[in-house]
Short mmCIF file of C-alpha atoms and ligand atoms in Angstrom, two decimals:
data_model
loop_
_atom_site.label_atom_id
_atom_site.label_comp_id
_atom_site.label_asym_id
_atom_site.label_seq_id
_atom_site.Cartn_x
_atom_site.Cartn_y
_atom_site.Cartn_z
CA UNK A 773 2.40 29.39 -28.55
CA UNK A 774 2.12 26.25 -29.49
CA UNK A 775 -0.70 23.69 -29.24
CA UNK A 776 -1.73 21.86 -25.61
CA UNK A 777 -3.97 18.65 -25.13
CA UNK A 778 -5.18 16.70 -21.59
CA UNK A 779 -5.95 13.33 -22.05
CA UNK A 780 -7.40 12.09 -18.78
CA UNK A 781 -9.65 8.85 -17.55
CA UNK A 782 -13.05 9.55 -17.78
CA UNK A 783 -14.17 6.86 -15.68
CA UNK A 784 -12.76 4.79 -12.73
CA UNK A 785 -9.54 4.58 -15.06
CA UNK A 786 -8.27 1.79 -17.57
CA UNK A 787 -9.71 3.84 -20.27
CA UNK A 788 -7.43 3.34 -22.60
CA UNK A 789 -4.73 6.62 -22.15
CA UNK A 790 -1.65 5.29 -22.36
CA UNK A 791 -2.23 3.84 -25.83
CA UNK A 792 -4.18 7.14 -26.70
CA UNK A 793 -0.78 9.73 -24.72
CA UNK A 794 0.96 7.31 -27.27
CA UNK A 795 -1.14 7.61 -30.35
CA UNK A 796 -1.27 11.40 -29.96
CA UNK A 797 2.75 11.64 -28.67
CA UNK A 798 3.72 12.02 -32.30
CA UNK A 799 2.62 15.17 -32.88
CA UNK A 800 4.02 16.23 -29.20
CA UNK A 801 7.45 17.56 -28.46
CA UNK A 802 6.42 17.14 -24.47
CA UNK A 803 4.68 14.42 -22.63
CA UNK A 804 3.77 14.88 -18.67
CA UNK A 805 2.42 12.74 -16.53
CA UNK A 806 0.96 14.87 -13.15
CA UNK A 807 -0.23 12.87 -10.70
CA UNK A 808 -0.47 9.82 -9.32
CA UNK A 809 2.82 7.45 -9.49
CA UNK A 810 3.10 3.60 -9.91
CA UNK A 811 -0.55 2.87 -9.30
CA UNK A 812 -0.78 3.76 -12.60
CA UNK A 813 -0.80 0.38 -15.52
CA UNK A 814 -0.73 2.07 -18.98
CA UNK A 815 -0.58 -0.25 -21.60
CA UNK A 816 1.19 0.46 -25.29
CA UNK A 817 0.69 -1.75 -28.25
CA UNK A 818 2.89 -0.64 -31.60
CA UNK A 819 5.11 -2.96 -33.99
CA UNK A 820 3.73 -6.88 -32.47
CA UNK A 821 5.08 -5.24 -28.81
CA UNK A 822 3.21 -4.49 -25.46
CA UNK A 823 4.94 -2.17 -23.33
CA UNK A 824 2.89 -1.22 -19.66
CA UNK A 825 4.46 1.76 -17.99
CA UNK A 826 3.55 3.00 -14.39
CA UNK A 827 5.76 5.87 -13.92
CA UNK A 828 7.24 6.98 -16.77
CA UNK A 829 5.11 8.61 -19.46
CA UNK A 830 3.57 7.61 -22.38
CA UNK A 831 5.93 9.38 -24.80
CA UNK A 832 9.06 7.74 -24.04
CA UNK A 833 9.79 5.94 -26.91
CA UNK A 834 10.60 8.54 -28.88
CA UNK A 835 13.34 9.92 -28.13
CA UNK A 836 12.81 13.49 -29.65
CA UNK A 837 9.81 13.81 -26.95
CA UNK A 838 10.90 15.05 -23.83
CA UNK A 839 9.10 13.19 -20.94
CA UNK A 840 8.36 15.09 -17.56
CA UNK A 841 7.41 13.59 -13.98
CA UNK A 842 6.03 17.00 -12.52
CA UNK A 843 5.75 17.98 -9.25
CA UNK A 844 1.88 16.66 -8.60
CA UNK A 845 3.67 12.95 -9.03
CA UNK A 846 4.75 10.99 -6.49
CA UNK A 847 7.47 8.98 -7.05
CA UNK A 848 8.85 5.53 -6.18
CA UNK A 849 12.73 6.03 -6.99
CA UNK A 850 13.49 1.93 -7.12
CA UNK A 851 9.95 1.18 -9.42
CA UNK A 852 11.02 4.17 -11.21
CA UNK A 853 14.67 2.96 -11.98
CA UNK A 854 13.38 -0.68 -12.50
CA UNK A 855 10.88 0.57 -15.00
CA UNK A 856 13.47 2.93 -16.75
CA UNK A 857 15.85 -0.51 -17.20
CA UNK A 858 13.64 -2.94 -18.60
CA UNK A 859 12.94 -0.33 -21.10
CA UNK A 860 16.54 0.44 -21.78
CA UNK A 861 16.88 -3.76 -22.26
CA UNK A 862 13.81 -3.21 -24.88
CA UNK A 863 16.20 -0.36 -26.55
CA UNK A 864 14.95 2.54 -25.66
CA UNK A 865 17.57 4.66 -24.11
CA UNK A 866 15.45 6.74 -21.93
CA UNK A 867 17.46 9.92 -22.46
CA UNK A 868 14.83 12.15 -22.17
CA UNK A 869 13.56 12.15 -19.03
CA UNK A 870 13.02 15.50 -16.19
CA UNK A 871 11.51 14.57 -13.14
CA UNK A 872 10.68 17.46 -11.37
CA UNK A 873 12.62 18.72 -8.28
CA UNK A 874 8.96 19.12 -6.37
CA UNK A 875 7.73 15.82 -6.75
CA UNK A 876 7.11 13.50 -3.45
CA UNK A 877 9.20 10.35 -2.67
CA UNK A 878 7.62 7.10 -2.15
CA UNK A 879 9.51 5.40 0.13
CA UNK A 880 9.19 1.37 1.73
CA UNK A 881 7.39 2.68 4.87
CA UNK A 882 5.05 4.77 2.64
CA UNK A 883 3.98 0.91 1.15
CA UNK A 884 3.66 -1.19 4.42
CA UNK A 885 1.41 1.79 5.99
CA UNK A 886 -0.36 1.19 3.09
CA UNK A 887 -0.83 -2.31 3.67
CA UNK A 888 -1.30 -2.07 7.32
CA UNK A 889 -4.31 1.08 6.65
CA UNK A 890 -6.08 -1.41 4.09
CA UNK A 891 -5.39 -4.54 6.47
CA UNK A 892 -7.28 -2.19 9.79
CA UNK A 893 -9.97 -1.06 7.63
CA UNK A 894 -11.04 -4.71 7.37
CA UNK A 895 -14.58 -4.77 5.20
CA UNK A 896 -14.11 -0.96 4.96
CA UNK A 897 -11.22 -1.93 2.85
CA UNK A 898 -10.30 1.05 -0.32
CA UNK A 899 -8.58 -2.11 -2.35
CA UNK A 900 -5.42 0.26 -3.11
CA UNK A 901 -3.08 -1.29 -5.15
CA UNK A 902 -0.65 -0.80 -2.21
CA UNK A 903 1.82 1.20 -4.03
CA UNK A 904 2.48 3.21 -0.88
CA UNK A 905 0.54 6.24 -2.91
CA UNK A 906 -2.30 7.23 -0.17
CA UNK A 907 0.22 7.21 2.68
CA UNK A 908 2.93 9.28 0.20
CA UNK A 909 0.00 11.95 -0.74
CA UNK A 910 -1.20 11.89 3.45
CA UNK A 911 2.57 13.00 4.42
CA UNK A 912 2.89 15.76 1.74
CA UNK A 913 -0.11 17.28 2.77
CA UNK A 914 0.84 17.02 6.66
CA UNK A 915 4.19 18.24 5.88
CA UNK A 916 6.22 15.66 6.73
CA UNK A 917 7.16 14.18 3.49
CA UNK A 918 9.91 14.63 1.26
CA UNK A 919 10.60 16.44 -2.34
CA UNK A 920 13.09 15.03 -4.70
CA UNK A 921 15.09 18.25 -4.31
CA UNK A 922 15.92 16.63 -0.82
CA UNK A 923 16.11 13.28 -1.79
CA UNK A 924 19.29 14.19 -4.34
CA UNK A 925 20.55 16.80 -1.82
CA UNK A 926 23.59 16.97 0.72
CA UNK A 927 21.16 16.23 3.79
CA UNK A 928 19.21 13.41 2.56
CA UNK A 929 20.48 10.85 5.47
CA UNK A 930 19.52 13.20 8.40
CA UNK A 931 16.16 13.99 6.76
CA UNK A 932 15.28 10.14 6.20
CA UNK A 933 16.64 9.12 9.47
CA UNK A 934 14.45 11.56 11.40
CA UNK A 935 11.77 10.74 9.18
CA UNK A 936 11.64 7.33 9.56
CA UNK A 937 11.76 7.35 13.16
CA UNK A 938 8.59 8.61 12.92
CA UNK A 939 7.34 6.38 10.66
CA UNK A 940 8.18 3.52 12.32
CA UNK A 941 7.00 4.36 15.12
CA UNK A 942 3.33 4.61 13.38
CA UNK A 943 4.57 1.04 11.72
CA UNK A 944 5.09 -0.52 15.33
CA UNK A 945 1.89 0.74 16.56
CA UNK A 946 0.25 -0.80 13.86
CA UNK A 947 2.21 -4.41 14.22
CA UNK A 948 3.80 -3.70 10.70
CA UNK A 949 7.28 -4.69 9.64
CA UNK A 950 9.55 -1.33 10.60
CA UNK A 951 12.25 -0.46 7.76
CA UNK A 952 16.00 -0.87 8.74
CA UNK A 953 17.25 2.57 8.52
CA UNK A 954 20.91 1.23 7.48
CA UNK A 955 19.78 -0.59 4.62
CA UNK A 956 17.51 1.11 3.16
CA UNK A 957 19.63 4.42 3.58
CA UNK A 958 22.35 2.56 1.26
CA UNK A 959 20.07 1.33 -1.44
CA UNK A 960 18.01 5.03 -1.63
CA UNK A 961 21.40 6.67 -1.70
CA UNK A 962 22.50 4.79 -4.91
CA UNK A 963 19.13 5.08 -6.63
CA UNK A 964 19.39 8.75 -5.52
CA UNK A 965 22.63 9.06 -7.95
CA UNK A 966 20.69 7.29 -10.60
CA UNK A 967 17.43 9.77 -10.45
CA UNK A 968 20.00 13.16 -9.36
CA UNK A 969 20.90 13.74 -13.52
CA UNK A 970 16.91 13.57 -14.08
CA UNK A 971 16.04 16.14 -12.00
CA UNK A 972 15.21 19.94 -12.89
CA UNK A 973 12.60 22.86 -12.74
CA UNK A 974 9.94 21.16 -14.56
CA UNK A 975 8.11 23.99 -13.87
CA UNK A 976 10.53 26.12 -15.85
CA UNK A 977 10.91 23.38 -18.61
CA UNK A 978 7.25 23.23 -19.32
CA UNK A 979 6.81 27.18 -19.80
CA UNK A 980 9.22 27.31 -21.68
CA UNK A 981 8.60 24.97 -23.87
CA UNK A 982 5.42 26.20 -24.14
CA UNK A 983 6.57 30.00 -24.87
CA UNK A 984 8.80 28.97 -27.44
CA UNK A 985 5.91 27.38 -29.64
CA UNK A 986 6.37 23.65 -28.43
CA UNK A 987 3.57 21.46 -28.64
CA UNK A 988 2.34 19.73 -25.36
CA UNK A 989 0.59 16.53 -23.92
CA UNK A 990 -0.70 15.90 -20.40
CA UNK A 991 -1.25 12.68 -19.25
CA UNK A 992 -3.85 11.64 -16.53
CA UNK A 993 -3.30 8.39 -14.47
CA UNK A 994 -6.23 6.48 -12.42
CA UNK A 995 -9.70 8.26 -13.72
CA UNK A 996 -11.94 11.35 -12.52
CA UNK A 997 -14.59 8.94 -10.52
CA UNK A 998 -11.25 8.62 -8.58
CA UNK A 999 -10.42 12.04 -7.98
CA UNK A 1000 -10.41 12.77 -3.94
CA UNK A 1001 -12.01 15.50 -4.57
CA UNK A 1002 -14.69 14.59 -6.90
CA UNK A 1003 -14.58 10.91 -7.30
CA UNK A 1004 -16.49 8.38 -5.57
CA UNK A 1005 -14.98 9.24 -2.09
CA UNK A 1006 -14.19 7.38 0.32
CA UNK A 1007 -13.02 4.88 -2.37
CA UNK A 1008 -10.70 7.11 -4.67
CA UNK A 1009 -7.00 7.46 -5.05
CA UNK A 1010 -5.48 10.09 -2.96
CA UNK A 1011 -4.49 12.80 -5.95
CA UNK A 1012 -6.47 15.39 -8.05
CA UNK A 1013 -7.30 13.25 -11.02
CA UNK A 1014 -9.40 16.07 -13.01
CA UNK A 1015 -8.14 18.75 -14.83
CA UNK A 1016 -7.38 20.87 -12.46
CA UNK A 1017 -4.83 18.48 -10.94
CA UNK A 1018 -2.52 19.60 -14.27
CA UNK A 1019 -2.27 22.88 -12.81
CA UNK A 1020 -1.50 22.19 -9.35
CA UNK A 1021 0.76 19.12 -10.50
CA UNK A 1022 2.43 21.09 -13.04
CA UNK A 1023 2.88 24.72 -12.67
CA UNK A 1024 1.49 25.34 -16.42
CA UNK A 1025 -0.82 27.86 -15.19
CA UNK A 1026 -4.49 28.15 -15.66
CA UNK A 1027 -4.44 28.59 -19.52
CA UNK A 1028 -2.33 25.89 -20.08
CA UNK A 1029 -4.77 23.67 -21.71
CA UNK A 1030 -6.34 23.94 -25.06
CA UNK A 1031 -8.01 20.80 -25.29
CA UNK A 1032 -9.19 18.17 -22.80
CA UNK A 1033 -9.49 15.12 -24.15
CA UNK A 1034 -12.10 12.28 -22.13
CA UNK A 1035 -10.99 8.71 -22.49
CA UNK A 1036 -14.05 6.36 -22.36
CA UNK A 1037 -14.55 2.99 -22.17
CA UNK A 1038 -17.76 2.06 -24.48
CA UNK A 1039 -18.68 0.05 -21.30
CA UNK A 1040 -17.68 0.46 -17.44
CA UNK A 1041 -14.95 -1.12 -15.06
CA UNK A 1042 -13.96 -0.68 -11.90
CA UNK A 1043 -10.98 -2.19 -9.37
CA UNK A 1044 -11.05 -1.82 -5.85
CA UNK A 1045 -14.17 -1.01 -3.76
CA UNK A 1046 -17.02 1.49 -3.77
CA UNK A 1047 -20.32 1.78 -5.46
CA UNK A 1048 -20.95 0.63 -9.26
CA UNK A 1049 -24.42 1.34 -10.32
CA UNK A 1050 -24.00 -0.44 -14.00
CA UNK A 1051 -22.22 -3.30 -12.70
CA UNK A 1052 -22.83 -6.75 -13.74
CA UNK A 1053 -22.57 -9.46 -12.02
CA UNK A 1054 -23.74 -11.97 -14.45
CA UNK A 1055 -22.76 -13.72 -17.94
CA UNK A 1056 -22.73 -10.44 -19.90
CA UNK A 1057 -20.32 -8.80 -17.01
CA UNK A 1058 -18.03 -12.10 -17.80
CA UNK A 1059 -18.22 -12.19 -21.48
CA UNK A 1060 -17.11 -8.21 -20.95
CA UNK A 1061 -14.19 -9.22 -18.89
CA UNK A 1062 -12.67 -11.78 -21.07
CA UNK A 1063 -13.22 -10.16 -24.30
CA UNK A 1064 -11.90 -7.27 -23.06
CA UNK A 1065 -9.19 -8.89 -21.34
CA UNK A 1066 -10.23 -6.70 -18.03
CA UNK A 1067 -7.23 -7.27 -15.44
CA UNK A 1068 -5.73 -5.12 -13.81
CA UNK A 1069 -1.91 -4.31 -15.42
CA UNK A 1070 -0.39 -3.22 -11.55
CA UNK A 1071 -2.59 -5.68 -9.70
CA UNK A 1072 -3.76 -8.47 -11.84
CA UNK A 1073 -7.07 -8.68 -9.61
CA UNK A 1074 -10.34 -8.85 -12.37
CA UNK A 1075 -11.71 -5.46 -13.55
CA UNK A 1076 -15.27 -5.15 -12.09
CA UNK A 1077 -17.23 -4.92 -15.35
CA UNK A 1078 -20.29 -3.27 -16.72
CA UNK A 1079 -22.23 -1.13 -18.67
CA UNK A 1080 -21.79 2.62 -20.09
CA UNK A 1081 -22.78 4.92 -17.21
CA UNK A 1082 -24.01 8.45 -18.80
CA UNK A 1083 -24.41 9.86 -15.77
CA UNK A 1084 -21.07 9.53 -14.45
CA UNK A 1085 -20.21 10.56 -17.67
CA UNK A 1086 -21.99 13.89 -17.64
CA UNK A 1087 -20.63 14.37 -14.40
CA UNK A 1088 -17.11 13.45 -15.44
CA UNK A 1089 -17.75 16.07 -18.34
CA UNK A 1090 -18.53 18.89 -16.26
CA UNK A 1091 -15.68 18.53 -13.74
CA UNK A 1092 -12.94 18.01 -15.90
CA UNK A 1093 -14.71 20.69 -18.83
CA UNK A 1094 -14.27 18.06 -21.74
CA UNK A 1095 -14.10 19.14 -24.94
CA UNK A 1096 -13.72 16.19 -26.97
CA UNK A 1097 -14.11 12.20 -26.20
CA UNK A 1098 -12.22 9.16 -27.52
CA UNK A 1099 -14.21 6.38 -26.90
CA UNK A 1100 -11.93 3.13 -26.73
CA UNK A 1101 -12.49 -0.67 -26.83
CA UNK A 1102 -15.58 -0.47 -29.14
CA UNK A 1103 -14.57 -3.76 -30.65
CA UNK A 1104 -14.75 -5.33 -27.10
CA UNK A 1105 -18.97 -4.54 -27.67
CA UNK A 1106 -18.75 -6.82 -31.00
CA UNK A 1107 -21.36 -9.55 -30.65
CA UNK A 1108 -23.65 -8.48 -28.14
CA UNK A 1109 -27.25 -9.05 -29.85
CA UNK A 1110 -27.52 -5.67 -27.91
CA UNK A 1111 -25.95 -2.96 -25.79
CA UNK A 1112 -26.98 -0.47 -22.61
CA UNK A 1113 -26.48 2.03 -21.52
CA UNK A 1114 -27.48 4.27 -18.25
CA UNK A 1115 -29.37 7.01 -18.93
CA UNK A 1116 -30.18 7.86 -15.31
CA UNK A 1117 -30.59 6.57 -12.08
CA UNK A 1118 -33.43 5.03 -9.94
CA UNK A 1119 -32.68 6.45 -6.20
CA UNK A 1120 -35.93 5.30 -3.95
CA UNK A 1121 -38.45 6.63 -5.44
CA UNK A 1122 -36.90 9.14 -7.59
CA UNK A 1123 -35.00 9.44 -11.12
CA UNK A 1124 -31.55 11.14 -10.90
CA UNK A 1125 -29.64 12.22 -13.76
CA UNK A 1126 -26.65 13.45 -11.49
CA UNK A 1127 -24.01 11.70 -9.62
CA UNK A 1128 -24.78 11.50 -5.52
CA UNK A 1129 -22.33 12.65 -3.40
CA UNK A 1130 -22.03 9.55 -1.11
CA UNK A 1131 -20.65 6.50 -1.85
CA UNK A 1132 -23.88 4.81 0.20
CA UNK A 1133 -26.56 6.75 -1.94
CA UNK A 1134 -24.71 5.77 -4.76
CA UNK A 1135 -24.98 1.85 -3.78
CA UNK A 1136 -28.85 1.96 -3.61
CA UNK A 1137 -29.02 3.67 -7.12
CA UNK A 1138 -30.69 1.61 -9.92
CA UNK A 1139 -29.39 2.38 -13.14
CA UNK A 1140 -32.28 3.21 -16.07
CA UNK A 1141 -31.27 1.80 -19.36
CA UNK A 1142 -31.90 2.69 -23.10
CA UNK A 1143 -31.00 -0.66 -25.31
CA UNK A 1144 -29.69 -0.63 -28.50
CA UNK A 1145 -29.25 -2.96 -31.32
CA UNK A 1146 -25.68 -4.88 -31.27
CA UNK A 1147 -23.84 -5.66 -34.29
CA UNK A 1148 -21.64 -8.70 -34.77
CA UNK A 1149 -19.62 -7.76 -37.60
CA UNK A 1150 -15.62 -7.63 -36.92
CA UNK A 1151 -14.71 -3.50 -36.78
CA UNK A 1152 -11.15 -3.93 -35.53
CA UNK A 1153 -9.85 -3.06 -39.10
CA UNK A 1154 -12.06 -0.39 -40.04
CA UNK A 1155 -10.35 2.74 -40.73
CA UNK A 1156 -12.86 5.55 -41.07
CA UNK A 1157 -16.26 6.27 -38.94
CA UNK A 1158 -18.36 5.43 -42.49
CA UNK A 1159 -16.94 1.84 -42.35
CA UNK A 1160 -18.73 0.85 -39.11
CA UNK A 1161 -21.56 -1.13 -39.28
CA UNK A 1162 -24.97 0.45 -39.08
CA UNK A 1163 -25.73 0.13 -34.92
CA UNK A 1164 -21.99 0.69 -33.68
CA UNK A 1165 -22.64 3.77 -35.19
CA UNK A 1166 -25.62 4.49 -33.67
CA UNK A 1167 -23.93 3.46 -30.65
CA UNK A 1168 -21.24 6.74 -31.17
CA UNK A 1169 -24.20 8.87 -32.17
CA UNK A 1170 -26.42 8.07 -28.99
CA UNK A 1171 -23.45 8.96 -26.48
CA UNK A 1172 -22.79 11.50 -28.37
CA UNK A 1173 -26.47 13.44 -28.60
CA UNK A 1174 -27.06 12.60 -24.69
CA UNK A 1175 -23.14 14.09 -23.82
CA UNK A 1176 -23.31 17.16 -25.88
CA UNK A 1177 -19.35 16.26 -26.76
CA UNK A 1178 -18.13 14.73 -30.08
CA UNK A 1179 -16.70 11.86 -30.14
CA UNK A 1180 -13.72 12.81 -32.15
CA UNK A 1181 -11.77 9.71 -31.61
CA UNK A 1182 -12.60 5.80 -31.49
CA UNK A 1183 -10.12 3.16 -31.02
CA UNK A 1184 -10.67 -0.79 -31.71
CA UNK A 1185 -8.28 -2.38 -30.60
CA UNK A 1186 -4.72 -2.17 -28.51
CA UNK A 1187 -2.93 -1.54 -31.26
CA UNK A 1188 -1.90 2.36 -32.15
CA UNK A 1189 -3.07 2.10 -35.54
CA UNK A 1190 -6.34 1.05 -34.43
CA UNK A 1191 -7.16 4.74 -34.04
CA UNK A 1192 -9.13 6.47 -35.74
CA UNK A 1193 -9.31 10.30 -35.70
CA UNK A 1194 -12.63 11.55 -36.66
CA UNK A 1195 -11.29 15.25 -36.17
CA UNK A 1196 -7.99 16.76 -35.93
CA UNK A 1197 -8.19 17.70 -32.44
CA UNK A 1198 -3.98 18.25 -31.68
P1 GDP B 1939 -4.90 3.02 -19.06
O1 GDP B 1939 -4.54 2.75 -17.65
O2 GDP B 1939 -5.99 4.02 -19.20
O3 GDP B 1939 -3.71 3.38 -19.92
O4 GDP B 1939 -5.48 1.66 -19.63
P2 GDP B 1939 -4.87 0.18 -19.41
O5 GDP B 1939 -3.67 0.05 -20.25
O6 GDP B 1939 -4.74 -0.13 -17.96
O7 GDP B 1939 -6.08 -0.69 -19.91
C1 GDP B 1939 -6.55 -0.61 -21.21
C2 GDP B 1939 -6.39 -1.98 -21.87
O8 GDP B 1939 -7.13 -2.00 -23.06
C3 GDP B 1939 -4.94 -2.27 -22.29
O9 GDP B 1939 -4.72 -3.64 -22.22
C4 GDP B 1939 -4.91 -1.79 -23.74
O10 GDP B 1939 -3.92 -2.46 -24.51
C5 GDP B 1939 -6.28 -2.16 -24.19
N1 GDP B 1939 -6.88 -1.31 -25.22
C6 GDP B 1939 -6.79 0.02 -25.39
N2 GDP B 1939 -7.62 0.43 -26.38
C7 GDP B 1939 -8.24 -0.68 -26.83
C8 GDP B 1939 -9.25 -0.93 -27.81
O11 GDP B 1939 -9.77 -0.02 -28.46
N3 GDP B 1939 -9.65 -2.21 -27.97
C9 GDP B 1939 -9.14 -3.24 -27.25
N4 GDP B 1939 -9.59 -4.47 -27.49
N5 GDP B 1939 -8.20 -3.05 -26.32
C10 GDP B 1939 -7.77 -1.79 -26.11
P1 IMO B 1940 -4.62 3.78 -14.44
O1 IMO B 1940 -3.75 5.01 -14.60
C1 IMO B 1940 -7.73 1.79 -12.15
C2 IMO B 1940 -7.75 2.46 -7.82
C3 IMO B 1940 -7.43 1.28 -6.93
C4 IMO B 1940 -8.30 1.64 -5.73
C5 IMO B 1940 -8.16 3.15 -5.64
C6 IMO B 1940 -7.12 3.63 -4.65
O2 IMO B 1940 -3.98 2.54 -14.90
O3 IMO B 1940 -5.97 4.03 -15.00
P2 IMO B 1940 -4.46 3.69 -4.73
O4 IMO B 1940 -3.44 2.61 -4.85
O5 IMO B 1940 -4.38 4.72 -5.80
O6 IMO B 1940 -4.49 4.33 -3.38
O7 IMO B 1940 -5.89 2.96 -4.89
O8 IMO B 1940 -7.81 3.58 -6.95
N1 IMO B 1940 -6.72 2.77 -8.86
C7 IMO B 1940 -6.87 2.51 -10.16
N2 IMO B 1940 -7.87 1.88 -10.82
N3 IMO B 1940 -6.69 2.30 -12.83
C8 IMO B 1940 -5.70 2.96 -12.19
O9 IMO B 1940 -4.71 3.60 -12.84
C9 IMO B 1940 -5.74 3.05 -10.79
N4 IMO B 1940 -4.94 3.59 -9.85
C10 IMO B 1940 -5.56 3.42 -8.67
O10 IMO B 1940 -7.81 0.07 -7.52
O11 IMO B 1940 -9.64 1.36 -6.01
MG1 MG B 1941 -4.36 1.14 -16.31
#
């Protein structure tokens, strides 16, 4: 058997893991991505280049690593193919893609019920990235969408004509623009040739792989505080962002994982709606947000910005069963005569250390802060742990102590080789 790691958002995603799937994709001879689809913005830095990928997984540009879209994805077959191009034009040929026969199709109407749901939930608004992926995710579990096996099979045009009857019918109702079944039946039919030599049992692939000794790397999109099940619900994406959401989107089975690997941001950010006890809305929040360059990669809408939130960490933790944390952007921190972090929360007249389940109990939370000294020297060149100055370290060792989980990797900076690996952890 050979070796498995999870690398998943610890936070409200933007951690950091598609640099970190990247970093660690060396050592991997499969990279998955599980769920989610193209509301996903991971950003690579190697060799002067940035490369931000949305569907496709971290791994691709190697092209000894096999790269898998399981069935837990949902996928938009024209962002996919557009994606898979302008990566070709940056020479990477892209031969090594599966996308699993399983995997939902986002289609047009999927996007503009998207926009029409945010539009009608006026003040209520989620602040999707209107990808179409809550509307994809609603129809797969009502059991009207449709898998890719049907997408690239002999009855695709009856299946999408009946099915967009229906959806335009829920389009009308809401004053949306319906699709044009004649149209967009032409262009999904050519992207469907494109996509058909992609797809396979990725279920098969994967065990396989994994029987015959090869080495294997999941990759989380959006972050556990998004999870619908145990994120910060109502505001959340609509897939299973935690760990168990490998085993559902995969088919790896519940031993699959050997390692689960936290991304976390040394501070906190947020896009779209719901409750952010750390946030700040002041100077600090904006010194964050442009040092750390804090916009969204999909969206481009400002990162909501704040401090480290240990409570949603511990809760993030125990959810997911984290064994090991990177902790990424450290270097974003430099300069800051000094540094919080939430130790707790303030809720009425009580101090929480766990994370409320409603979104509205959540807003009245006051977070309770421990300070700690800053340090202003540049660390986006050290190398080892020993070379940081005196209080970033402190910094590591105080999450560390109140998490009960090393932190066996720290990154600082964009770029893959500013990562350092405290302990051999894949
Ligand atoms: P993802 O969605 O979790 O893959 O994260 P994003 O790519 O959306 O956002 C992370 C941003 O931080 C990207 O612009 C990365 O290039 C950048 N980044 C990652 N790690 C570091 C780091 O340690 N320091 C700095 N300064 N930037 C980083
Ligand atoms: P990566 O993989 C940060 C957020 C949206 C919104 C909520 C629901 O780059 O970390 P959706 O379009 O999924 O229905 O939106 O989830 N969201 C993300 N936030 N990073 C992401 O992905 C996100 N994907 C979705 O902003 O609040
Ligand atoms: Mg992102």
């Amino acid at each position: 058997m050979g070796k498995s790691l999870l690398v998943l958002g610890a936070q409200w995603g933007d951690e950091g893991k598609g640099k970190i799937t990247n970093y660690f994709s060396e050592k991997a001879d499969v990279v998955i991505r599980y769920q989610g689809g193209n509301n996903a913005g991971h950003t690579i830095v190697f060799n002067n280049h940035k490369y931000a990928l949305s569907s496709i997984p971290s791994g691709i540009f190697d092209e000894n690593v096999k790269c898998v879209i399981a069935n837990g994805v949902v996928l938009n077959p024209r962002a996919f193919i557009e994606e898979r191009n302008q990566l070709i034009k940056q020479g990477f040929p892209c031969n090594n893609l599966y996308i699993s026969d399983r995997c939902h199709v986002i289609f047009d109407h999927h996007i503009e019920l998207d926009r029409l749901n945010e539009e009608g939930l006026k003040d209520k608004k989620i602040g999707t990235t209107k990808k179409g992926i809550g509307p994809c995710y609603s129809d797969k579990t009502e059991r009207i969408g449709m898998r890719m096996c049907d997408f690239i099979g002999p009855n695709f045009k009856n299946r999408y004509k009946e099915l967009l009857e229906i959806k335009n019918r829920q389009i009308r109702s809401l004053n949306g623009k319906e699709i044009d079944y004649e149209t967009s039946v032409l262009e999904y039919e050519k992207l469907a040739d494109l996509i058909r030599p992609m797809v396979t049992d990725t279920i098969a692939l994967l065990n396989n792989e994994r029987k015959s000794g090869k080495n294997i790397l999941f990759e989380g999109a959006q972050g556990s505080l998004l999870d619908v099940d145990f994120g910060s619900y109502p505001y959340v994406t609509s897939s299973h962002v935690t760990s168990g959401g490998v085993i559902c989107g995969t088919g790896i089975g519940c031993h699959g994982v050997d390692e689960v690997l936290g991304i976390v941001k040394a501070y906190q950010t947020r896009v779209g709606e719901g409750a952010f006890p750390t946030e700040l809305l002041d100077e600090v929040g904006e010194l964050i947000r442009e040092k750390g360059h804090e916009y969204g990669t999909v969206t481009h809408r400002p990162r909501r910005t704040g401090y480290l939130d240990l409570v949603a960490l511990r809760y993030s933790i125990l959810v997911n069963g984290i064994t090991s944390i990177c902790l990424t952007l450290l270097d974003v921190l430099t300069g800051f005569e000094e540094v919080k972090v939430c130790v707790a929360y303030e809720c009425g007249d009580k101090i929480i250390h766990t994370l409320p389940a409603s979104d509205d109990v959540l807003k009245q939370c006051k977070p309770v802060y421990k300070t700690l000294k800053g340090w202003s020297i540049d660390i986006s060149n050290v190398k080892t742990f020993d070379e940081l100055p005196e209080n970033a370290k402190e910094y590591i060792r105080f999450i560390e102590n109140e998490l009960e989980v090393p932190i066996d990797v720290f990154s600082v900076g964009p770029d893959k080789l500013q990562t350092i690996v405290r302990k051999e952890i894949f």
